[in-house]
Short mmCIF file of C-alpha atoms and ligand atoms in Angstrom, two decimals:
data_model
loop_
_atom_site.label_atom_id
_atom_site.label_comp_id
_atom_site.label_asym_id
_atom_site.label_seq_id
_atom_site.Cartn_x
_atom_site.Cartn_y
_atom_site.Cartn_z
CA MET X 1 120.29 123.10 98.91
CA SER X 2 116.55 122.83 98.25
CA ARG X 3 114.13 125.37 99.62
CA VAL X 4 112.29 123.85 102.58
CA LEU X 5 108.60 124.55 103.18
CA LEU X 6 107.07 123.22 106.40
CA PHE X 7 103.28 122.82 106.52
CA THR X 8 101.81 122.71 109.99
CA GLY X 9 98.51 123.25 111.81
CA LYS X 10 96.05 121.30 113.91
CA GLY X 11 95.03 117.75 113.08
CA GLY X 12 92.65 117.44 110.13
CA VAL X 13 92.89 121.01 108.82
CA GLY X 14 94.47 120.00 105.51
CA LYS X 15 98.26 120.03 106.01
CA THR X 16 98.83 116.86 104.03
CA THR X 17 96.52 117.90 101.20
CA LEU X 18 98.05 121.37 100.82
CA ALA X 19 101.65 120.17 101.11
CA ALA X 20 100.99 117.56 98.40
CA ALA X 21 99.17 120.14 96.24
CA THR X 22 102.10 122.56 96.54
CA ALA X 23 104.67 119.97 95.47
CA ALA X 24 102.44 118.75 92.62
CA SER X 25 102.01 122.31 91.39
CA LEU X 26 105.77 122.92 91.35
CA ALA X 27 106.35 119.69 89.45
CA ALA X 28 103.62 120.61 86.96
CA HIS X 29 105.71 123.68 86.13
CA GLY X 30 108.82 121.62 85.54
CA ARG X 31 110.34 122.32 88.94
CA LYS X 32 111.52 119.18 90.70
CA ALA X 33 109.85 118.83 94.08
CA LEU X 34 109.83 116.35 96.92
CA VAL X 35 106.94 116.12 99.35
CA VAL X 36 107.83 114.32 102.55
CA SER X 37 105.73 113.46 105.56
CA THR X 38 107.17 113.45 109.07
CA ASP X 39 103.75 113.04 110.68
CA PRO X 40 103.47 109.60 112.28
CA ALA X 41 99.80 109.69 111.22
CA HIS X 42 100.77 108.99 107.62
CA SER X 43 98.22 110.02 105.04
CA LEU X 44 100.41 111.49 102.33
CA GLY X 45 100.12 108.31 100.30
CA ASP X 46 96.33 108.55 100.54
CA ALA X 47 96.31 112.16 99.34
CA LEU X 48 98.57 111.34 96.39
CA ASP X 49 96.79 108.04 95.85
CA VAL X 50 100.05 106.08 95.70
CA ARG X 51 101.99 103.78 97.98
CA LEU X 52 104.95 105.48 99.61
CA GLY X 53 108.20 104.22 101.05
CA ALA X 54 110.73 105.69 103.46
CA SER X 55 112.98 106.97 100.69
CA PRO X 56 111.93 109.30 97.87
CA SER X 57 110.47 107.76 94.74
CA GLU X 58 108.96 109.46 91.72
CA VAL X 59 105.18 109.62 91.73
CA ASP X 60 103.69 108.13 88.61
CA THR X 61 101.18 110.61 87.21
CA PRO X 62 99.82 109.28 83.92
CA GLY X 63 97.58 111.63 81.99
CA THR X 64 98.99 114.79 83.59
CA ALA X 65 101.81 117.16 82.66
CA VAL X 66 103.48 116.49 85.97
CA GLY X 67 107.04 115.17 85.92
CA GLY X 68 109.62 115.27 88.66
CA LEU X 69 107.25 114.89 91.60
CA PHE X 70 108.83 112.78 94.33
CA ALA X 71 107.38 111.66 97.64
CA CYS X 72 108.19 109.64 100.73
CA GLN X 73 107.12 109.24 104.31
CA ILE X 74 109.85 109.24 106.88
CA ASP X 75 109.54 106.47 109.39
CA PRO X 76 110.80 108.06 112.63
CA ARG X 77 110.67 104.77 114.50
CA GLY X 78 112.91 103.15 111.92
CA LEU X 79 115.40 106.02 112.08
CA VAL X 80 115.55 105.71 115.83
CA ASP X 81 116.14 102.00 115.70
CA GLU X 82 118.83 102.49 113.10
CA ALA X 83 120.78 105.46 114.43
CA TRP X 84 119.89 105.79 118.04
CA GLY X 85 119.44 102.21 119.10
CA GLU X 86 123.08 101.38 118.63
CA LEU X 87 124.27 104.57 120.23
CA ARG X 88 122.03 104.00 123.19
CA GLY X 89 123.32 100.47 123.56
CA HIS X 90 126.91 101.77 123.57
CA LEU X 91 126.15 104.43 126.07
CA ARG X 92 124.41 102.03 128.39
CA THR X 93 127.30 99.56 128.34
CA VAL X 94 129.80 102.30 128.90
CA LEU X 95 127.90 103.81 131.77
CA ALA X 96 127.34 100.40 133.34
CA GLY X 97 131.08 99.83 133.00
CA ALA X 98 131.67 103.06 134.86
CA GLY X 99 129.56 101.86 137.76
CA VAL X 100 126.41 103.79 136.83
CA ASP X 101 123.66 101.27 137.56
CA GLU X 102 121.16 100.08 134.96
CA LEU X 103 118.35 102.35 136.05
CA ASP X 104 120.37 105.56 135.93
CA ALA X 105 121.85 104.58 132.61
CA GLU X 106 118.36 104.01 131.21
CA GLU X 107 117.24 107.42 132.45
CA LEU X 108 120.27 109.10 130.98
CA THR X 109 119.88 107.55 127.59
CA VAL X 110 116.18 108.11 127.05
CA LEU X 111 116.45 111.56 125.52
CA PRO X 112 113.34 113.58 124.76
CA GLY X 113 112.03 113.97 121.25
CA VAL X 114 114.65 111.90 119.51
CA GLU X 115 112.21 110.58 116.91
CA GLU X 116 111.05 114.00 115.73
CA LEU X 117 114.56 115.34 115.64
CA LEU X 118 115.86 112.50 113.57
CA ALA X 119 112.93 112.91 111.18
CA LEU X 120 113.76 116.57 110.73
CA ALA X 121 117.47 115.86 110.41
CA GLU X 122 116.52 113.43 107.64
CA VAL X 123 114.54 116.21 105.92
CA ARG X 124 117.63 118.38 106.07
CA ARG X 125 119.78 115.59 104.65
CA LEU X 126 117.36 115.21 101.71
CA ALA X 127 117.29 118.98 101.14
CA VAL X 128 121.08 119.18 101.12
CA SER X 129 121.79 116.13 98.99
CA GLY X 130 118.78 115.86 96.70
CA PRO X 131 118.13 117.28 93.21
CA TRP X 132 114.91 119.09 94.20
CA GLU X 133 114.24 122.77 93.96
CA ALA X 134 111.92 122.45 96.93
CA VAL X 135 111.33 119.99 99.72
CA VAL X 136 107.78 120.36 101.01
CA VAL X 137 107.23 118.89 104.46
CA ASP X 138 103.92 117.59 105.76
CA CYS X 139 104.56 118.05 109.50
CA GLY X 140 102.57 116.91 112.48
CA PRO X 141 99.95 118.96 114.35
CA THR X 142 100.87 122.41 115.66
CA ALA X 143 101.62 121.70 119.28
CA GLU X 144 103.85 118.78 118.47
CA THR X 145 105.54 120.53 115.60
CA LEU X 146 106.31 123.54 117.75
CA ARG X 147 107.80 121.30 120.34
CA PHE X 148 109.83 119.60 117.69
CA LEU X 149 110.98 122.82 116.11
CA SER X 150 112.38 124.01 119.43
CA LEU X 151 114.00 120.66 120.09
CA PRO X 152 117.31 121.14 118.32
CA GLU X 153 118.03 123.94 120.76
CA ALA X 154 116.89 122.05 123.83
CA PHE X 155 118.61 118.89 122.71
CA ALA X 156 121.88 120.59 121.85
CA GLY X 157 121.81 122.16 125.31
CA TYR X 158 121.28 118.76 126.82
CA LEU X 159 124.22 117.29 124.93
CA GLU X 160 126.37 120.24 125.87
CA ARG X 161 125.66 119.64 129.52
CA LEU X 162 126.66 116.03 129.17
CA PHE X 163 129.64 116.59 126.84
CA PRO X 164 132.37 117.39 126.40
CA THR X 165 132.88 118.48 130.01
CA HIS X 166 132.01 115.06 131.27
CA ARG X 167 133.83 113.37 128.51
CA ARG X 168 137.23 113.65 130.13
CA VAL X 169 135.88 112.91 133.58
CA VAL X 170 134.10 109.77 132.46
CA ARG X 171 137.08 108.70 130.40
CA GLY X 172 139.37 109.03 133.41
CA LEU X 173 136.89 107.21 135.55
CA LEU X 174 136.65 104.38 133.04
CA ALA X 175 140.40 104.05 132.73
CA GLY X 176 140.49 103.49 136.48
CA VAL X 177 137.75 100.89 136.75
CA ALA X 178 137.55 99.17 133.39
CA GLY X 179 139.76 97.75 130.68
CA THR X 180 140.99 99.70 127.66
CA GLY X 181 138.23 98.19 125.51
CA THR X 182 135.67 100.14 127.48
CA VAL X 183 137.64 103.34 127.12
CA GLU X 184 137.73 102.89 123.36
CA ARG X 185 134.01 102.22 123.28
CA TRP X 186 133.50 105.36 125.25
CA ASP X 187 135.52 107.36 122.74
CA ALA X 188 133.43 105.93 119.90
CA THR X 189 130.22 106.81 121.74
CA ALA X 190 131.38 110.32 122.55
CA ASP X 191 132.35 110.84 118.90
CA ALA X 192 128.96 109.60 117.72
CA LEU X 193 127.30 111.98 120.15
CA SER X 194 129.28 114.97 118.97
CA ARG X 195 128.38 114.09 115.38
CA LEU X 196 124.74 114.08 116.47
CA ALA X 197 125.23 117.47 118.12
CA GLU X 198 126.71 118.78 114.84
CA ARG X 199 123.70 117.51 112.89
CA LEU X 200 121.38 119.25 115.30
CA ASP X 201 123.32 122.44 115.00
CA ALA X 202 123.02 122.28 111.21
CA LEU X 203 119.30 121.64 111.61
CA ARG X 204 118.89 124.69 113.80
CA THR X 205 120.78 126.79 111.27
CA MET X 206 118.46 125.54 108.52
CA LEU X 207 115.29 126.28 110.49
CA ALA X 208 116.36 129.80 111.36
CA ASP X 209 117.44 130.75 107.83
CA PRO X 210 114.49 132.75 106.47
CA SER X 211 115.74 132.60 102.88
CA GLY X 212 116.00 128.81 102.85
CA CYS X 213 113.23 127.62 105.11
CA SER X 214 109.78 128.84 106.03
CA VAL X 215 106.57 127.67 107.64
CA ARG X 216 103.02 127.71 106.26
CA LEU X 217 100.40 127.65 108.92
CA VAL X 218 97.20 125.86 107.88
CA LEU X 219 93.92 126.45 109.68
CA THR X 220 90.20 126.12 109.15
CA PRO X 221 88.23 129.34 109.74
CA GLU X 222 86.62 128.61 113.11
CA ARG X 223 86.23 130.96 116.05
CA VAL X 224 88.82 129.42 118.32
CA VAL X 225 91.60 129.62 115.79
CA ALA X 226 92.37 133.33 115.53
CA ALA X 227 93.86 133.70 119.01
CA GLU X 228 95.60 130.38 118.75
CA THR X 229 97.10 131.35 115.41
CA ARG X 230 98.61 134.46 116.93
CA ARG X 231 100.10 132.39 119.72
CA THR X 232 101.62 130.00 117.23
CA LEU X 233 103.03 132.91 115.24
CA THR X 234 104.58 134.31 118.42
CA ALA X 235 106.13 130.99 119.34
CA LEU X 236 107.65 130.56 115.88
CA ALA X 237 108.94 134.13 115.79
CA LEU X 238 110.53 133.60 119.20
CA GLN X 239 112.48 130.76 117.67
CA GLY X 240 113.50 132.91 114.75
CA ILE X 241 111.49 130.81 112.29
CA ARG X 242 109.87 132.56 109.33
CA VAL X 243 106.16 132.07 108.68
CA ASP X 244 105.63 133.10 105.05
CA SER X 245 101.86 132.67 104.95
CA VAL X 246 98.75 131.49 106.71
CA ILE X 247 96.30 129.33 104.74
CA ALA X 248 92.62 129.17 105.65
CA ASN X 249 91.33 125.90 104.23
CA ARG X 250 87.75 124.70 103.74
CA LEU X 251 85.96 127.96 103.20
CA VAL X 252 82.37 127.05 102.29
CA PRO X 253 81.13 128.47 98.97
CA SER X 254 78.93 131.51 99.11
CA PRO X 255 75.37 130.63 97.94
CA GLY X 256 74.94 133.96 96.15
CA SER X 257 71.25 134.85 95.98
CA ALA X 258 69.99 131.24 96.14
CA ARG X 259 67.06 130.59 98.51
CA GLY X 260 66.04 127.68 100.69
CA ALA X 261 67.33 125.90 103.77
CA ALA X 262 70.62 124.75 102.22
CA ALA X 263 71.41 128.25 100.97
CA THR X 264 70.63 129.72 104.41
CA TRP X 265 72.91 127.18 106.05
CA LEU X 266 75.74 128.03 103.67
CA ARG X 267 75.20 131.75 104.07
CA THR X 268 75.36 131.51 107.89
CA ARG X 269 78.40 129.30 107.83
CA ARG X 270 80.20 131.51 105.35
CA ARG X 271 79.38 134.65 107.34
CA GLU X 272 80.96 133.08 110.43
CA GLN X 273 84.01 132.02 108.49
CA ASP X 274 84.41 135.50 107.01
CA ALA X 275 84.25 136.95 110.52
CA VAL X 276 87.10 134.71 111.61
CA LEU X 277 89.12 135.68 108.53
CA ALA X 278 88.52 139.35 109.36
CA GLU X 279 90.01 138.73 112.81
CA LEU X 280 93.12 137.35 111.17
CA THR X 281 93.93 140.54 109.31
CA GLY X 282 97.17 142.15 110.32
CA ILE X 283 99.05 138.90 110.79
CA GLY X 284 100.42 138.87 107.25
CA GLU X 285 99.35 137.13 104.11
CA VAL X 286 96.30 134.87 104.46
CA ARG X 287 95.39 132.66 101.50
CA THR X 288 92.15 130.73 101.22
CA VAL X 289 91.01 127.43 99.76
CA ASP X 290 87.36 126.42 99.29
CA HIS X 291 85.78 123.41 100.88
CA ARG X 292 85.43 121.11 97.89
CA ALA X 293 82.51 118.79 97.33
CA SER X 294 84.79 115.79 97.10
CA GLU X 295 88.05 115.09 98.88
CA PRO X 296 91.04 116.19 96.80
CA VAL X 297 92.74 112.84 96.27
CA GLY X 298 95.22 112.16 93.47
CA VAL X 299 97.42 114.56 91.52
CA PRO X 300 94.76 116.06 89.18
CA ALA X 301 92.52 117.02 92.12
CA LEU X 302 95.52 118.35 94.07
CA LEU X 303 96.48 120.53 91.11
CA GLU X 304 93.01 122.11 91.20
CA VAL X 305 93.51 122.90 94.89
CA ALA X 306 96.93 124.40 94.14
CA ALA X 307 95.47 126.54 91.33
CA GLN X 308 93.08 128.08 93.80
CA LEU X 309 95.70 128.41 96.53
CA TYR X 310 98.37 130.11 94.47
CA GLY X 311 96.62 131.45 91.36
CA ASP X 312 99.41 132.84 89.17
CA ASP X 313 101.78 133.31 92.11
CA ASP X 314 104.96 131.36 92.60
CA PRO X 315 104.27 128.66 95.21
CA LEU X 316 107.76 129.20 96.61
CA PRO X 317 108.17 132.17 98.94
CA GLY X 318 109.96 135.27 97.74
CA ALA X 319 112.95 136.78 99.50
CA ALA X 320 112.59 137.08 103.26
CA PRO X 321 110.99 140.38 104.19
CA ALA X 322 113.45 143.05 105.21
CA GLY X 323 113.60 144.07 108.84
CA SER X 324 115.15 141.76 111.36
CA LEU X 325 113.75 140.52 114.62
CA LEU X 326 115.88 143.04 116.49
CA GLU X 327 116.40 146.71 115.88
CA VAL X 328 118.30 149.17 118.02
CA SER X 329 117.74 152.90 117.90
CA GLY X 330 118.89 155.66 120.17
CA ASN X 331 119.73 159.27 120.70
CA GLY X 332 121.83 161.44 122.98
CA ARG X 333 125.47 161.04 123.96
CA GLY X 334 127.42 159.59 126.85
CA LEU X 335 125.46 159.08 130.01
CA ASP X 336 122.49 160.97 128.60
CA ALA X 337 122.03 158.56 125.75
CA ARG X 338 118.76 156.62 125.60
CA TYR X 339 118.41 153.52 123.50
CA SER X 340 115.54 151.31 122.57
CA LEU X 341 115.57 147.74 121.38
CA ARG X 342 112.65 146.69 119.25
CA ILE X 343 111.87 142.96 119.21
CA ALA X 344 109.41 142.30 116.41
CA LEU X 345 106.89 139.64 117.42
CA PRO X 346 103.24 139.14 116.52
CA LEU X 347 101.54 139.22 119.93
CA ALA X 348 98.00 138.26 120.93
CA ASP X 349 96.03 140.93 122.80
CA ASP X 350 96.14 138.94 126.01
CA ALA X 351 99.81 137.98 125.73
CA GLU X 352 101.87 138.82 128.80
CA PRO X 353 105.51 138.94 127.81
CA ASP X 354 108.00 138.69 130.62
CA LEU X 355 111.46 140.23 130.34
CA ALA X 356 114.52 139.54 132.43
CA ARG X 357 118.18 140.42 132.08
CA VAL X 358 120.36 137.31 132.20
CA GLY X 359 123.99 138.34 131.97
CA ASP X 360 124.59 139.65 128.44
CA ASP X 361 121.23 138.33 127.28
CA LEU X 362 117.67 139.45 127.57
CA ALA X 363 115.29 136.58 128.34
CA LEU X 364 111.89 137.11 126.72
CA THR X 365 109.13 134.73 127.76
CA VAL X 366 105.70 134.61 126.12
CA ASP X 367 103.16 131.89 126.87
CA GLY X 368 105.76 129.80 128.60
CA ARG X 369 108.15 129.93 125.64
CA ARG X 370 111.41 131.61 126.25
CA ARG X 371 113.97 133.12 124.00
CA LEU X 372 117.36 134.45 124.93
CA VAL X 373 118.13 137.56 122.92
CA ALA X 374 121.85 138.29 122.80
CA LEU X 375 122.23 142.00 123.48
CA PRO X 376 124.34 144.10 121.10
CA SER X 377 127.54 145.22 122.87
CA LEU X 378 126.27 148.79 123.13
CA LEU X 379 123.31 147.64 125.22
CA ARG X 380 125.29 145.31 127.43
CA ARG X 381 126.63 148.35 129.25
CA CYS X 382 123.15 149.67 129.87
CA VAL X 383 120.36 148.99 132.30
CA VAL X 384 116.76 148.38 131.28
CA THR X 385 114.55 151.37 132.00
CA GLY X 386 111.24 149.93 130.90
CA ALA X 387 109.34 148.00 128.27
CA GLU X 388 106.25 148.58 126.18
CA MET X 389 104.31 146.14 124.11
CA ASP X 390 101.92 146.37 121.20
CA SER X 391 100.50 143.84 118.75
CA GLY X 392 103.68 144.02 116.66
CA GLY X 393 106.22 143.38 119.38
CA VAL X 394 108.05 144.67 122.42
CA THR X 395 110.16 147.82 122.77
CA VAL X 396 112.69 147.81 125.59
CA GLY X 397 114.28 151.03 126.84
CA PHE X 398 117.94 151.22 127.94
CA ARG X 399 120.20 153.79 129.57
CA PRO X 400 123.99 153.61 130.03
CA ASP X 401 125.14 152.56 133.46
CA PRO X 402 128.83 153.23 134.32
CA SER X 403 128.79 150.51 136.96
CA LEU X 404 128.57 148.01 134.09
CA TRP X 405 131.60 149.48 132.25
CA ARG X 406 134.25 147.23 133.51
N1 ADP S 1 89.69 122.00 100.67
C1 ADP S 1 89.24 120.79 100.95
N2 ADP S 1 88.02 120.38 100.50
C2 ADP S 1 87.53 119.15 100.79
N3 ADP S 1 88.18 118.24 101.51
C3 ADP S 1 89.38 118.56 102.00
C4 ADP S 1 89.98 119.83 101.75
N4 ADP S 1 91.20 119.86 102.37
C5 ADP S 1 91.36 118.66 102.96
N5 ADP S 1 90.28 117.87 102.75
C6 ADP S 1 90.06 116.51 103.26
O1 ADP S 1 90.04 116.58 104.68
C7 ADP S 1 90.69 115.47 105.26
C8 ADP S 1 91.86 115.95 106.15
O2 ADP S 1 92.81 116.58 105.33
P1 ADP S 1 94.39 116.33 105.54
O3 ADP S 1 95.08 117.04 104.45
O4 ADP S 1 94.67 114.88 105.67
O5 ADP S 1 94.58 117.07 106.93
P2 ADP S 1 95.81 117.02 107.96
O6 ADP S 1 97.01 116.52 107.20
O7 ADP S 1 95.95 118.43 108.42
O8 ADP S 1 95.40 116.11 109.05
C9 ADP S 1 91.16 114.60 104.12
O9 ADP S 1 90.21 113.61 103.91
C10 ADP S 1 91.19 115.56 102.93
O10 ADP S 1 90.98 114.91 101.71
MG1 MG S 2 98.13 114.82 107.63
#
């Protein structure tokens, strides 16, 4: 399976440019790479200066050493029409046959975020079946991408609620009110839905595998971004998704000792940008790319951007850093034992994490995003004694409670 690199960030910060530059740079070093856009605002073709289709084709790069660079832009609408349209039709007929009226059936079958999910499932399919060492993904803007990254989970939950519990019920119901043809159609629909659930499960596994998939967060150094970047990092960490680096794009050149109005403008701008970069320290690796005089369009210009972005480093991320999201430590014995669970999360200063025990899980909510942390068996027999937070995460205290030892 290819390594998967997801580029995300706000609109216009340079996601498409940097994703294309990364893939071009890999290909220039003889490493087959595919760059694929899932952003409905397609501009990957513009950055590469070629026309792109929905399936991967090799980018023609005369006059450069680049070979093995492939690109495509996924057409989410087309995928929906192809895969989902038919399924939805089936489901509607079946439900109508079972006496569910048109309106309800329509509500039931309009599932949230189907387009984005199918686009990402298509990325996974390409990564699994293709010959590329890396699949570089030009994703949509942050908010949307975050929503779409958490979708497999939400969507799988939705399907689980509907199936297979209801499968038997509906089947029985159908057998009573409709002919066998409808029952068979129902079986076909239910099978198609469980295949979809399997694909989503595979997608979730891919996204949460730090050695196979990681995110690069692109931003421009402006005042508002530092806090927002931390929030995005928290949200991704909550979903167990690895962010391997943050890229600050469009850093204006320093004017050195030049004088005059233009130099003063540049100096002021650069000072502000440096201040923002200083605020970003402590969140991990931050790489920078200069604001270039002309837009980096076409493979040669993209290679120049990549040279600045990666220098002599490998554009693909190294092994996932050691240290998992969860760590348990403790001391003492029996009822006197005290344990602590460390949940590593980059947190903004004003973040207000909320913790709640939900059965064998701990529900951690930050900025409206929730994650269920399955407690290790040792801690399931304990009660929470308190929690402390710092910029690197949350530490939860536990003590054994015999009333839970059933
Ligand atoms: N470092 C840079 N220097 C100059 N222009 C840039 C740079 N990075 C991106 N651009 C230009 O800025 C515009 C937006 O970049 P793009 O990569 O399309 O952003 P996004 O995909 O995040 O919306 C494009 O016209 C692109 O050519
Ligand atoms: Mg773009």
